[in-house]
């Protein structure tokens, strides 16, 4: 095991704040260098290792990475005020663009977390308008409350390890939080596929950390299903949260930060873990002290309603933890053998005495030696032992202590934990050749992400959207009544979708994801379970399905198999981290200035707002083939007072592998602007009618840059436009990458001159004439030089109406990320 001095050097080094000296991280370099066995696939893996870290949004961490859907997004959501979603305006009227949180020359990593409660997440989303970030996400620290921290982001210079990991493997840029809320509900989704007691819209939906406690959840989790099927699994952590005997500082370095959600499920019997009784004794002491404090306050003045509520809460808490202490005195050996095994697998901890201790080391700062506490033992000891002994199970979950979790409440040491995990897995090349490592995050904290969430519609309000037949959006919607039933204060209760939440970083490292690829299929936390379902079924012939995952999620959240490719010698160059040393360290950064690279934009700047949005690294990346066949067309209804949108998720090309498609339909009409989300299952179609008075302005957003825009009025030309994907003449089920437009002239007179104008990819305008009563098919010029990306507008000469179509044609073959986004267009 490495020395403590090496540990500190490594953790500071990999965080990016200290001077990432010399070269690419050894663990990443080694993992990339280990060539897989040619011809193998992800089904040849023997170990799936899952690490869910804490509280970072995609734009905040990776928005400036080359090739991903980040700050260069050319068709980002337009707000009701006409601004790009990247320009957020607070209630006072001040507008801010994203700005860099320099991690090495400011104290950014020491400034704590931002609001990420259920109510703050819902308020930032703001009914799909995605424009409440600045007011909903103000820091609770008075010193920082005036800063637009939610708009802060990091770059490669700040997070070199994570950028190197993305350069070497595959980053997923459409991975979302499972729930629009804080940590625990999202981790319930990771381990069980749901936040509800039963799959019933009237059942309790646990949407807040405070609503969940040790040993209380009663539904079945996915590890239990693996256990029943004979699939080996473990959850590794240094120690449990349900374990007493630690100071706050020891807890931050050594416990699991309540991030192992299995501690909350009754069947795992966490109350029989060795130090649970000690934890309850500490809780008894804390509750007793709070009650005494409140009693003293009430003696000095009249009891306020707030004090009465607090007293009621602490009395109930005291009663509960006393009962829990009594339960903890039962004998573990009285449990059935199956229950004992379940407990041991869920709560693998490090047993060496030093694993639960800190020691002090010193580092130099300003010519003086400064002390710093670090773990005395190896926080990955048992995981390391199992890997080295060839005893790693088929499925492993890792749970980091707070200080290694990437949570903004702690300095950003998490890169060490990730690097060390990969170092352990790659020490023996034969282990790495059979391993898939999934790095993901539970939620976004309070940090802005520009990509609109795909959310469940309110089943009582059709204007919020809908879903294909057989999909109940109510299962994924938490009503105000549900919130109040759980005892949520009226001021904090919200009626809103359970999910999806906002985008989070996700990188998959394995022999079958090498080469710096991007995957743009929609995933959430239940996608990890779905991947395990698929993997176990195909590799071991066992059907281990998770019935807790709703049909709504299964329709739009993929099973992650599109991330993987059959292995071969990979000639894609690896982009190494710059060798120049960065200045300072995490500890030195603690005493740096508060970040100040933001400013409120004035009126003249707003006229050129596009120039104020930060740029991504230039260039494109290889993109995974993803199974979308998405269609969205719209035409004026015969009454001239409504516009009908037709949404379809085809399955002609991908068959059973075809993905359902979520669509956000935005209608812009002054103060009447609305956003509705529709989930269309594979092979299905939905129609949505939008009334208008005077004119219409409608935009539709789907996955991977899919975009449609319809503008016009009651006097539109009588021309219907349908955008299709051109098939191979020899095989109608194979797309060749081109667009085919079907134009139908419904009028009785006047031949139309139709103009098809390229908006982005330097194609020449196409002009066609179409006679009344006729239909014409037009092939848009070949898209091969632009990697099957398209963006064009169709209109009739002398009319104002327009139809815009943009996105990517999914042919079933690997492609490249958007060259427009990468500023890499070829002429």
CSV table of C-alpha atoms in Angstrom, one decimal, residues 30 33 161 291 317-318 409 420 461 601 610 621 759 772 796:
chain,number,residue,atom,x,y,z
A,30,UNK,CA,-2.5,1.6,-18.3
A,33,UNK,CA,-2.9,0.5,-23.2
A,161,UNK,CA,-8.1,13.5,-14.7
A,291,UNK,CA,-35.3,18.6,23.7
A,317,UNK,CA,-37.2,11.1,17.0
A,318,UNK,CA,-36.1,10.2,20.6
A,409,UNK,CA,-19.3,20.0,0.6
A,420,UNK,CA,-7.1,4.3,-7.4
A,461,UNK,CA,-53.2,18.3,-17.0
A,601,UNK,CA,-24.7,41.4,-18.8
A,610,UNK,CA,-24.0,34.3,-28.5
A,621,UNK,CA,-15.2,12.7,-31.7
A,759,UNK,CA,-28.8,26.7,-42.0
A,772,UNK,CA,-51.6,22.2,-57.0
A,796,UNK,CA,-42.6,28.7,-49.9
